[in-house]
PDB file of C-alpha atoms in Angstrom:
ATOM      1  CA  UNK A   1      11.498   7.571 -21.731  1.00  0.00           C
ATOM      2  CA  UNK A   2       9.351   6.764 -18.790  1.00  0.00           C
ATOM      3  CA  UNK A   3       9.830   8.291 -15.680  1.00  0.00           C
ATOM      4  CA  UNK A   4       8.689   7.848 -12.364  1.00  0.00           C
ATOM      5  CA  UNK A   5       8.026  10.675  -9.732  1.00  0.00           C
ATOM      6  CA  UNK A   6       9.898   9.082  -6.694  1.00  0.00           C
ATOM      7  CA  UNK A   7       9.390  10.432  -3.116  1.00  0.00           C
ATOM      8  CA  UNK A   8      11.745   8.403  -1.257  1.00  0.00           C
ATOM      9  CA  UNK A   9      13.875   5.483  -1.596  1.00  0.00           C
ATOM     10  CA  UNK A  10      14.781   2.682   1.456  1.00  0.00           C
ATOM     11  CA  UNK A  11      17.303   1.053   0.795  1.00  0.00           C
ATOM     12  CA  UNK A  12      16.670  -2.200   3.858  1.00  0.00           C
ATOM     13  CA  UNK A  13      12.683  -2.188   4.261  1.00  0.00           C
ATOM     14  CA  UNK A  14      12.329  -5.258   6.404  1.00  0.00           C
ATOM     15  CA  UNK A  15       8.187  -4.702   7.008  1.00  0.00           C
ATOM     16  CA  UNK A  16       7.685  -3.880   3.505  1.00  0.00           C
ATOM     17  CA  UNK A  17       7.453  -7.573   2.233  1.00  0.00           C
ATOM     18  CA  UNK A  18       9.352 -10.601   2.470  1.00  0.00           C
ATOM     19  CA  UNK A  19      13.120 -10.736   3.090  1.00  0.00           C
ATOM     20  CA  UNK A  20      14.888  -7.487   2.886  1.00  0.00           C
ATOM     21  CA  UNK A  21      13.413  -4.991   0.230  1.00  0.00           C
ATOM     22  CA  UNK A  22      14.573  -1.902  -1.442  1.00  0.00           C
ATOM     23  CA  UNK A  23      11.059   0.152  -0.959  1.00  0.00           C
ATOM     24  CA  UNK A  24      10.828   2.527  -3.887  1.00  0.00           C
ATOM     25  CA  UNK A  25       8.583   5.450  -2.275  1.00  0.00           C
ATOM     26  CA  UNK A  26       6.384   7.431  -5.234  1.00  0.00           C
ATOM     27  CA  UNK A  27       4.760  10.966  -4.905  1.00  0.00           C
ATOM     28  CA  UNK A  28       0.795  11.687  -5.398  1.00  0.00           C
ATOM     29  CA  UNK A  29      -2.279   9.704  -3.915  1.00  0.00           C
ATOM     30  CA  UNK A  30      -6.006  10.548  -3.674  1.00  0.00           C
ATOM     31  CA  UNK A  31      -6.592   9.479  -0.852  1.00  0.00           C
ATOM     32  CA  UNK A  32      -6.292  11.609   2.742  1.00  0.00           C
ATOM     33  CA  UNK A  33      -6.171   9.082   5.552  1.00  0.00           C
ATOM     34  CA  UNK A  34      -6.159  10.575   8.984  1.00  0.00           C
ATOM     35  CA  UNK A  35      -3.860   9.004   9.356  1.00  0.00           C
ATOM     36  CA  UNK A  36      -1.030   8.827   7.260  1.00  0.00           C
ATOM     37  CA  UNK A  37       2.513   8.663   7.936  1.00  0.00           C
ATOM     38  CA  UNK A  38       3.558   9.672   4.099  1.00  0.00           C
ATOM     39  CA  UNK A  39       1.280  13.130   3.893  1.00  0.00           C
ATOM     40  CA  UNK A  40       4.147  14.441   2.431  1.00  0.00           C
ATOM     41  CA  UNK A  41       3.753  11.975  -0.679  1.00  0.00           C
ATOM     42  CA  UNK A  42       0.234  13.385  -1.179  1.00  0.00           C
ATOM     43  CA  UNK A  43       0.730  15.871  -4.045  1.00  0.00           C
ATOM     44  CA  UNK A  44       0.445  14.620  -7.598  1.00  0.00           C
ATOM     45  CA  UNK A  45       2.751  16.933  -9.164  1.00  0.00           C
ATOM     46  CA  UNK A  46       6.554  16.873  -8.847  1.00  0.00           C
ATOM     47  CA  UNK A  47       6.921  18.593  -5.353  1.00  0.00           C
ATOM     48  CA  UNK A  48      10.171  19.589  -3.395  1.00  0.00           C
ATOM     49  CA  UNK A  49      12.458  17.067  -2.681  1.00  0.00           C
ATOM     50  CA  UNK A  50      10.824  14.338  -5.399  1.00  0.00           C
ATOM     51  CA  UNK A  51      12.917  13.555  -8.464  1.00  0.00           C
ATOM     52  CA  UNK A  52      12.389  11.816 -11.378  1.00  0.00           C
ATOM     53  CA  UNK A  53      13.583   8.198 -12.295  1.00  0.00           C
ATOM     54  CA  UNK A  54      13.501   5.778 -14.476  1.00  0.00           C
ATOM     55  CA  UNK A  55      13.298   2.471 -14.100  1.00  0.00           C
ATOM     56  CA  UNK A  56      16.344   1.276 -15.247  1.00  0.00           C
ATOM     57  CA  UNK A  57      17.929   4.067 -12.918  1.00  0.00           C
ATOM     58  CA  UNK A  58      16.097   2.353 -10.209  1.00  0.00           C
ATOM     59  CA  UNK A  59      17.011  -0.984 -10.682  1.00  0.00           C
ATOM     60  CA  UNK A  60      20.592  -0.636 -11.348  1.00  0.00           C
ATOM     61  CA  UNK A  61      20.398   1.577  -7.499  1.00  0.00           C
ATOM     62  CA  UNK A  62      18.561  -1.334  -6.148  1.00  0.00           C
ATOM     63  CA  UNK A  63      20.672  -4.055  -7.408  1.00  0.00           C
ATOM     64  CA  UNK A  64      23.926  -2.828  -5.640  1.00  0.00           C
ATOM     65  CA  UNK A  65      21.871  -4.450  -2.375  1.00  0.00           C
ATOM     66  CA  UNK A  66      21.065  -7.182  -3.777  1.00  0.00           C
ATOM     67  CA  UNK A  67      23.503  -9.859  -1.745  1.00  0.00           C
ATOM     68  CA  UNK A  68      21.459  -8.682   1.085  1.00  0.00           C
ATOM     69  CA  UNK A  69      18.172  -9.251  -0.055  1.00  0.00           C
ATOM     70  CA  UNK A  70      18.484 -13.020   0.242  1.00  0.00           C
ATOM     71  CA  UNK A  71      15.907 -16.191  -1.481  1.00  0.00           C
ATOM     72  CA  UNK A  72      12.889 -14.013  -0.398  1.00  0.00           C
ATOM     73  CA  UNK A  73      13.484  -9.955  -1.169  1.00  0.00           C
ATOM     74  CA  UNK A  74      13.426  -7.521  -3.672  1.00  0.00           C
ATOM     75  CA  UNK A  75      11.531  -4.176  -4.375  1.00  0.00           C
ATOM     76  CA  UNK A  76       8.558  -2.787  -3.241  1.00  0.00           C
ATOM     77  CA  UNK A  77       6.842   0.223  -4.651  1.00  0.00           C
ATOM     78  CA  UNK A  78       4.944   2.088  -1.747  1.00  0.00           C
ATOM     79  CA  UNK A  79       3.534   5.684  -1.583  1.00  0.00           C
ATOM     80  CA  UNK A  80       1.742   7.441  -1.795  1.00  0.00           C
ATOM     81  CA  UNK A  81      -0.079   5.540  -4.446  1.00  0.00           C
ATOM     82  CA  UNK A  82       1.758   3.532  -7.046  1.00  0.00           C
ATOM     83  CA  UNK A  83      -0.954   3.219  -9.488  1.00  0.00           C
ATOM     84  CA  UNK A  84      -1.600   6.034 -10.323  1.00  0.00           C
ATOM     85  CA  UNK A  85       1.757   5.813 -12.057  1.00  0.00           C
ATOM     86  CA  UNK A  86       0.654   2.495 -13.983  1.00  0.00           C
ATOM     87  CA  UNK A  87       2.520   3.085 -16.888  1.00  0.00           C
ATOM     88  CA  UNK A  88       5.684   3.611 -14.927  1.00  0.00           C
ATOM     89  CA  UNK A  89       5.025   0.397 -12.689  1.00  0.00           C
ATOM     90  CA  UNK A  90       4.931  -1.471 -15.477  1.00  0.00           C
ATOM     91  CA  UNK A  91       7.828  -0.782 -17.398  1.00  0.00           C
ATOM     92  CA  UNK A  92       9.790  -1.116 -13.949  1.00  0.00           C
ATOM     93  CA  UNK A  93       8.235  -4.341 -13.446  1.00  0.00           C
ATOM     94  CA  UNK A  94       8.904  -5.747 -16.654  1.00  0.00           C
ATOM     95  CA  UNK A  95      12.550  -4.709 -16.135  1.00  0.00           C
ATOM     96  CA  UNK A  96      12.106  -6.193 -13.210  1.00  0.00           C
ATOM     97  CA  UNK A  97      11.328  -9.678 -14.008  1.00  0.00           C
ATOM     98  CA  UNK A  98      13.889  -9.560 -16.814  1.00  0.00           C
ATOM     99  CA  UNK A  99      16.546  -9.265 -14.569  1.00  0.00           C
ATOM    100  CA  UNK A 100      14.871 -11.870 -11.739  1.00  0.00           C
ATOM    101  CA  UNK A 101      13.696  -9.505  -9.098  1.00  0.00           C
ATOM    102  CA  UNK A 102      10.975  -9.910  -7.082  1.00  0.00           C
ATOM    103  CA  UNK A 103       7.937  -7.449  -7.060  1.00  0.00           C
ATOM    104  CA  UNK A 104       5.774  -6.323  -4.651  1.00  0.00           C
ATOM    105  CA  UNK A 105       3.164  -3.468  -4.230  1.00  0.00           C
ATOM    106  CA  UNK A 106       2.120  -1.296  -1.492  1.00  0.00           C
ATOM    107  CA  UNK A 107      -1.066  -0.366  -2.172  1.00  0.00           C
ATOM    108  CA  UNK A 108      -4.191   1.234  -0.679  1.00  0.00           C
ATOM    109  CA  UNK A 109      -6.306   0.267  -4.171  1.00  0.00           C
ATOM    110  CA  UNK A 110      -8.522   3.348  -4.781  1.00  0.00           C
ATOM    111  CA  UNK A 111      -7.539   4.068  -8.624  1.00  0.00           C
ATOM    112  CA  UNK A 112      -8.551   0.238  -9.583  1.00  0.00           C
ATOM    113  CA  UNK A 113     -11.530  -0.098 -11.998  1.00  0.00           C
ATOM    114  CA  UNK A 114     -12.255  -2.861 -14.320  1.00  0.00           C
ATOM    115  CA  UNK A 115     -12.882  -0.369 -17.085  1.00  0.00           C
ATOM    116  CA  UNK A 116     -10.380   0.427 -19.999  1.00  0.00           C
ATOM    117  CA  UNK A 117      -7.584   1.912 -20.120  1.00  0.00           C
ATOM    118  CA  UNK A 118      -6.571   1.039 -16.600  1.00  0.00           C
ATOM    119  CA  UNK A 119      -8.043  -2.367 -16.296  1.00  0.00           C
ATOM    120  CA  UNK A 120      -6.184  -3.628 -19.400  1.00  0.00           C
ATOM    121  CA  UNK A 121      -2.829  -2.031 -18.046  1.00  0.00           C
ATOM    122  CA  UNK A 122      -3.475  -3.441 -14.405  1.00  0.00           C
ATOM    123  CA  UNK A 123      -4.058  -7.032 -16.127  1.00  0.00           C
ATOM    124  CA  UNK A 124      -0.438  -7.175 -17.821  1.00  0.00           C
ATOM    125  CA  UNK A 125       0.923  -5.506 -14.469  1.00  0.00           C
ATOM    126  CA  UNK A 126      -0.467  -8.630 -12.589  1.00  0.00           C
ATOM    127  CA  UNK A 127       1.774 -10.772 -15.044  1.00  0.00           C
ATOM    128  CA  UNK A 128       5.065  -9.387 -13.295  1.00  0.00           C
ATOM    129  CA  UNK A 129       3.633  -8.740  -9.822  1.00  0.00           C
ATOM    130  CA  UNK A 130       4.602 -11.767  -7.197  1.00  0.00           C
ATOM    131  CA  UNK A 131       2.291  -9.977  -4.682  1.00  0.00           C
ATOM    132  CA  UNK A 132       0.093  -6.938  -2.757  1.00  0.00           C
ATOM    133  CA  UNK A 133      -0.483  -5.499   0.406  1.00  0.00           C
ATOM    134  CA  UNK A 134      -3.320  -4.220   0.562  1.00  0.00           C
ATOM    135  CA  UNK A 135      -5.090  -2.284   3.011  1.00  0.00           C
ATOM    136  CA  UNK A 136      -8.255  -2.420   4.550  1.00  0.00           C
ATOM    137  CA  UNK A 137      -8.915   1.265   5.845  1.00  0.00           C
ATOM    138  CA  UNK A 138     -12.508   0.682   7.023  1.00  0.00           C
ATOM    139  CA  UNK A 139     -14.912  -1.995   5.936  1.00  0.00           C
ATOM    140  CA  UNK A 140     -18.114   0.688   6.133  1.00  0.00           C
ATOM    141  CA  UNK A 141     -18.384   2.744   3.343  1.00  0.00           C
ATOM    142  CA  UNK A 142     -19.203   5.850   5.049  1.00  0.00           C
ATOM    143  CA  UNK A 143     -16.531   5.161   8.034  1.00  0.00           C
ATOM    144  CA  UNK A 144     -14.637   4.474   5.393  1.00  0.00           C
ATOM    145  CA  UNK A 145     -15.134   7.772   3.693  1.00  0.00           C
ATOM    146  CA  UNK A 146     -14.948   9.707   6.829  1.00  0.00           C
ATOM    147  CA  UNK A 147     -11.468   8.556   7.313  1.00  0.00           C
ATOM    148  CA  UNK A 148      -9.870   8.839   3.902  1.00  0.00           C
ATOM    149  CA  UNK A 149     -11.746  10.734   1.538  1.00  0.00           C
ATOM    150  CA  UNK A 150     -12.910   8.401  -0.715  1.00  0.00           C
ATOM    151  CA  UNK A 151     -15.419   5.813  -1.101  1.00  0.00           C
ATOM    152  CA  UNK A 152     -14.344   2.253  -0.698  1.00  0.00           C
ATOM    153  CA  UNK A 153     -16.111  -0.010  -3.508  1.00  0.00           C
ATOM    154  CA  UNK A 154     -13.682  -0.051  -5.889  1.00  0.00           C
ATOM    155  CA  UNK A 155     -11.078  -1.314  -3.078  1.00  0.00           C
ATOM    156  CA  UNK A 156     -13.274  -3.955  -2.208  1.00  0.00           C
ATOM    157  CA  UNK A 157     -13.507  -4.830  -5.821  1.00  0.00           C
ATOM    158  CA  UNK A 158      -9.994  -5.127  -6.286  1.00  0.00           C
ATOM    159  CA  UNK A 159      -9.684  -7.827  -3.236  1.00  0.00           C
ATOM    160  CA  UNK A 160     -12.326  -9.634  -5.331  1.00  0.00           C
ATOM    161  CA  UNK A 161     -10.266  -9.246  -8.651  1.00  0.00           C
ATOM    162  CA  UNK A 162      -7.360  -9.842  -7.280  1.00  0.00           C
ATOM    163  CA  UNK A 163      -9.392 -13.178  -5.458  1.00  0.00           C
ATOM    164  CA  UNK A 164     -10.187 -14.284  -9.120  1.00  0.00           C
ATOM    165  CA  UNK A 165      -6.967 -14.511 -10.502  1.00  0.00           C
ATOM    166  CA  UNK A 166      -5.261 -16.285  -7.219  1.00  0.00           C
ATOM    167  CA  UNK A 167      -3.165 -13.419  -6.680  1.00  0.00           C
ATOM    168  CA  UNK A 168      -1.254 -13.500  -3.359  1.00  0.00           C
ATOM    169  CA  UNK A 169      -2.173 -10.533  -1.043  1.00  0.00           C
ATOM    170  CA  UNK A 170      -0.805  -9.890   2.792  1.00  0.00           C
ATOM    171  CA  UNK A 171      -3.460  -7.456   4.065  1.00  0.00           C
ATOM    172  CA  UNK A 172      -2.826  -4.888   6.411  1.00  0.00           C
ATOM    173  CA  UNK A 173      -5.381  -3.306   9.345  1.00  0.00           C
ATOM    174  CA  UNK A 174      -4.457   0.338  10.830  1.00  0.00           C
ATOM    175  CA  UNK A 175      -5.376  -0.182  14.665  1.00  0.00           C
ATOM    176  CA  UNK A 176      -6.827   3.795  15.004  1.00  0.00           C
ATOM    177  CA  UNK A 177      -8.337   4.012  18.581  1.00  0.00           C
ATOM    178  CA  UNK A 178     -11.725   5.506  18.112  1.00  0.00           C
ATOM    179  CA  UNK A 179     -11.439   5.123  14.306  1.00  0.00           C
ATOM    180  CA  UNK A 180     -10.599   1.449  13.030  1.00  0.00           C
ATOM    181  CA  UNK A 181     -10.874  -1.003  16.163  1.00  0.00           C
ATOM    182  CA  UNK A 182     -14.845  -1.328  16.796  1.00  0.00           C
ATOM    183  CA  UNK A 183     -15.084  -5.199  17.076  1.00  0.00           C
ATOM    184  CA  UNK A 184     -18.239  -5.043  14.914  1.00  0.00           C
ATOM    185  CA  UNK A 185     -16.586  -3.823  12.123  1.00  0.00           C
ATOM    186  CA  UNK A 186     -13.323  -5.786  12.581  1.00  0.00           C
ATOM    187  CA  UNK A 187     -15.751  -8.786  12.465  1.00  0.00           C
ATOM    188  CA  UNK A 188     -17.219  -7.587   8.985  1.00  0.00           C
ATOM    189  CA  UNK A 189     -13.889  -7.369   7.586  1.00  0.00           C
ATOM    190  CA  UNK A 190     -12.943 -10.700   8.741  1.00  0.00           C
ATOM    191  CA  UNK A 191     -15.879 -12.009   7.450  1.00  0.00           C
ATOM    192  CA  UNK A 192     -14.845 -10.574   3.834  1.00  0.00           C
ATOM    193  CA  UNK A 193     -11.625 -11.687   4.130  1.00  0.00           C
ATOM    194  CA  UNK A 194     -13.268 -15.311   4.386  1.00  0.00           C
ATOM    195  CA  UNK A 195     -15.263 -15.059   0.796  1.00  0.00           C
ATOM    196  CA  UNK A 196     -11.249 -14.519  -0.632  1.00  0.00           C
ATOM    197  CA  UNK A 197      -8.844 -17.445  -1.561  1.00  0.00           C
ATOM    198  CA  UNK A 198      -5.708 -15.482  -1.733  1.00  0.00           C
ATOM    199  CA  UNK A 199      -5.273 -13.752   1.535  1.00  0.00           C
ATOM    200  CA  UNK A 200      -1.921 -15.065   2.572  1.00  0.00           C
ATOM    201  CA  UNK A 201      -1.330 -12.943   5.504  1.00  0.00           C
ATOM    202  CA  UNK A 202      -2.989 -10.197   7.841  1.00  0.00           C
ATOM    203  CA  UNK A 203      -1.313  -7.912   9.807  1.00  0.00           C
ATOM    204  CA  UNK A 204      -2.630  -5.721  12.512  1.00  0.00           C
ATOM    205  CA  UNK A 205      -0.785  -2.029  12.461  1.00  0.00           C
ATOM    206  CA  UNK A 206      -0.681   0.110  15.413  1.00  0.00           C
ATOM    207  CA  UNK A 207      -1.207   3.747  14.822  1.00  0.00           C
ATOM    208  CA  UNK A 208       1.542   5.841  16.111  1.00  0.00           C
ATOM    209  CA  UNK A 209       1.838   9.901  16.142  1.00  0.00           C
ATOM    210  CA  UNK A 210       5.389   9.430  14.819  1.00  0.00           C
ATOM    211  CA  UNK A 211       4.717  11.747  11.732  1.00  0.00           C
ATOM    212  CA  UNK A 212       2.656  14.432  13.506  1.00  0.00           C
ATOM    213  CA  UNK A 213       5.378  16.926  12.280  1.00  0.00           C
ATOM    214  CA  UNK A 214       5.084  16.766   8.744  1.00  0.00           C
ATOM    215  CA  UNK A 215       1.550  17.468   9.002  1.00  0.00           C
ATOM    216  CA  UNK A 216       2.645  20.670  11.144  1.00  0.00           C
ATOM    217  CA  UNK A 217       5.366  21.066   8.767  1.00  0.00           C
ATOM    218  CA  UNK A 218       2.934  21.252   5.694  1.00  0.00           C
ATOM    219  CA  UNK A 219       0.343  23.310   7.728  1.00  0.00           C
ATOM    220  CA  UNK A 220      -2.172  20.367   7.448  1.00  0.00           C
ATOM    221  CA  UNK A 221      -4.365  20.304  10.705  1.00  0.00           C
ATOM    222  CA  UNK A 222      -4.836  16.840  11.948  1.00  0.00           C
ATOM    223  CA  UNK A 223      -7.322  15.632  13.457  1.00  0.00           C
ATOM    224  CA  UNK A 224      -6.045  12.844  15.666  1.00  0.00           C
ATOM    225  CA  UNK A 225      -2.998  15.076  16.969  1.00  0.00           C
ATOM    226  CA  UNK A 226      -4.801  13.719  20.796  1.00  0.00           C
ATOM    227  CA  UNK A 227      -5.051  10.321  19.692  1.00  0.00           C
ATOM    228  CA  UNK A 228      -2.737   7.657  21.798  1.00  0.00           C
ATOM    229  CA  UNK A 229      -1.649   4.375  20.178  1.00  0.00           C
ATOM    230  CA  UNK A 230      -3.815   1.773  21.047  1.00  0.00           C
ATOM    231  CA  UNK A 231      -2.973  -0.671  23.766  1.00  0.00           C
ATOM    232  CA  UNK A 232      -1.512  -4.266  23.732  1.00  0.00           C
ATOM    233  CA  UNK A 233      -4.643  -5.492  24.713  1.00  0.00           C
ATOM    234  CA  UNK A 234      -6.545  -4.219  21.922  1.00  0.00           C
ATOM    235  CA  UNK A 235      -4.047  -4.730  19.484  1.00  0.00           C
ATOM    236  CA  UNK A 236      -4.168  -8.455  20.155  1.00  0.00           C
ATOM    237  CA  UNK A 237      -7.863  -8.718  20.464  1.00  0.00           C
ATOM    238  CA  UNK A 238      -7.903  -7.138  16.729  1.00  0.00           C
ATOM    239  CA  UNK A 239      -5.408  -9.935  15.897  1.00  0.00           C
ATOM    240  CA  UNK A 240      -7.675 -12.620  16.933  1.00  0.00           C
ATOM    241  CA  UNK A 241     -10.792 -11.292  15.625  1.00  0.00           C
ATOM    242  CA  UNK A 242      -9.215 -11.249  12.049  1.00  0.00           C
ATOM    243  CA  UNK A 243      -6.852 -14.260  12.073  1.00  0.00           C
ATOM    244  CA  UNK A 244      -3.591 -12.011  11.945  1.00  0.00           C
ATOM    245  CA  UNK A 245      -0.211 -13.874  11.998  1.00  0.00           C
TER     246      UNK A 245
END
C-alpha cells in the first residue's frame, strides 16, 4: 500500500487555492530557503510528529469538510515538497478525481526533470492535477542559489513545461527585503512570466518572522532573524512591476 509521509494537515486553508481547501502538509524537501516558514518539514525521513497515510485515509478525512469547500475547493498538497513523493501524489490524485475532488499543488519545482522515471510519472500526474502554485524564489541563478540551496534551471523549466501543456499555474513572489525585491530582478521575472500562456495569477507574499522559533527550536541559525517585513509601499510597487492581482 502506498503511503504518504504527512507533516501536517489544515483542515480550512483559504490562501492555499481556490475556495476553501483541506491543505495536506508532506515531510522532506531539498531545498533550504532562508526563508521558510515549514523548516520543520525539511527532513526526508519520517521525523517526530509526521505519520504515515494513505490516500484513501486522506480523502475519506478530507471529505467530512467537504459541504464547506463550496463550487471552487478541494485539497492541496503543500510541504515541504510534494514531489518528491510522486508516487504517493499520484495514487491520491487518482483517488482524487474518482471521487470529484479538486487538486491542487504547492510546489517550489526543484525535483522536476524531463528525464525518465520522473518525467513519465509527472506526465500522468498532470492528467489529475486542475492546477500549481508555483514559486518564483529568485529569477538569478546564483541569487537564486544563495537563497535556497539549489540551482534554479530545472524550476524554470518546469514553468516552460508546464507552459506547453496549458497547465494553469497561480505564481507566487516571497517579498524578502534585501533578498527578493530588487526592481531589476522583479522586472526579469516579469518579463519571463510574459514568454508563458498559463500564468493565471501572481501573488506578491510578504515575508514575516512568524516562524523564527522553529528554526530556534531545531537549532538552525537563521540568517534573516534582523530582517523586518517589507513595507506597504514596496509590497505594492512589487505588485505592479509583475502584474499581481
Amino acid at each position: 500500500m502506498i503511503q504518504g509521509r504527512i507533516h501536517s494537515i489544515e483542515t480550512f486553508g483559504s490562501v492555499d487555492g481556490p475556495g476553501v481547501r483541506f491543505v495536506i502538509f508532506v515531510q522532506g524537501c531539498r531545498m533550504r530557503c532562508l526563508y521558510c516558514h515549514n523548516v520543520d518539514t525539511w527532513e526526508t525521513e519520517p521525523a517526530a510528529g509526521c505519520m504515515l497515510q494513505s490516500p484513501d485515509a486522506l480523502l475519506d478525512r478530507a471529505e467530512r469538510y467537504r459541504p464547506y469547500w463550496g463550487k471552487d475547493g478541494g485539497i492541496t498538497v503543500s510541504g515541504g515538497e510534494p514531489l518528491l513523493q510522486l508516487d504517493f501524489l499520484l495514487d491520491l490524485f487518482r483517488k482524487a478525481r474518482a471521487r470529484n475532488i479538486g487538486t491542487c499543488i504547492d510546489t517550489a519545482g526543484q525535483p522536476f526533470t524531463r528525464d525518465d522515471p520522473f518525467f513519465q510519472k509527472f506526465q500522468e500526474l498532470m492528467e489529475v492535477t486542475d492546477l500549481l502554485l508555483l514559486d518564483i524564489k529568485h529569477i538569478d541563478p546564483q541569487a537564486h542559489l544563495q537563497l535556497t540551496g539549489q540551482p534554479n534551471a530545472n524550476i524554470l523549466d518546469l514553468f516552460r513545461y508546464l507552459s506547453e501543456i496549458g497547465k494553469p499555474v497561480w505564481v507566487r513572489q516571497v517579498l524578502v527585503p534585501g533578498y527578493t525585491d530588487d526592481p531589476a530582478s522583479l522586472r526579469r521575472t516579469r518579463e519571463f512570466l510574459d514568454t508563458l500562456r498559463n500564468v493565471q495569477k501572481v501573488e506578491v507574499l510578504p515575508y514575516h518572522n512568524m516562524a523564527l522559533f522553529k528554526w530556534e527550536a531545531l537549532g538552525i541559525p537563521n540568517k534573516l532573524k534582523d530582517v523586518v517585513p517589507p513595507s506597504r509601499e514596496a509590497v505594492e510597487r512589487a505588485e505592479k512591476i509583475l502584474g499581481a492581482g
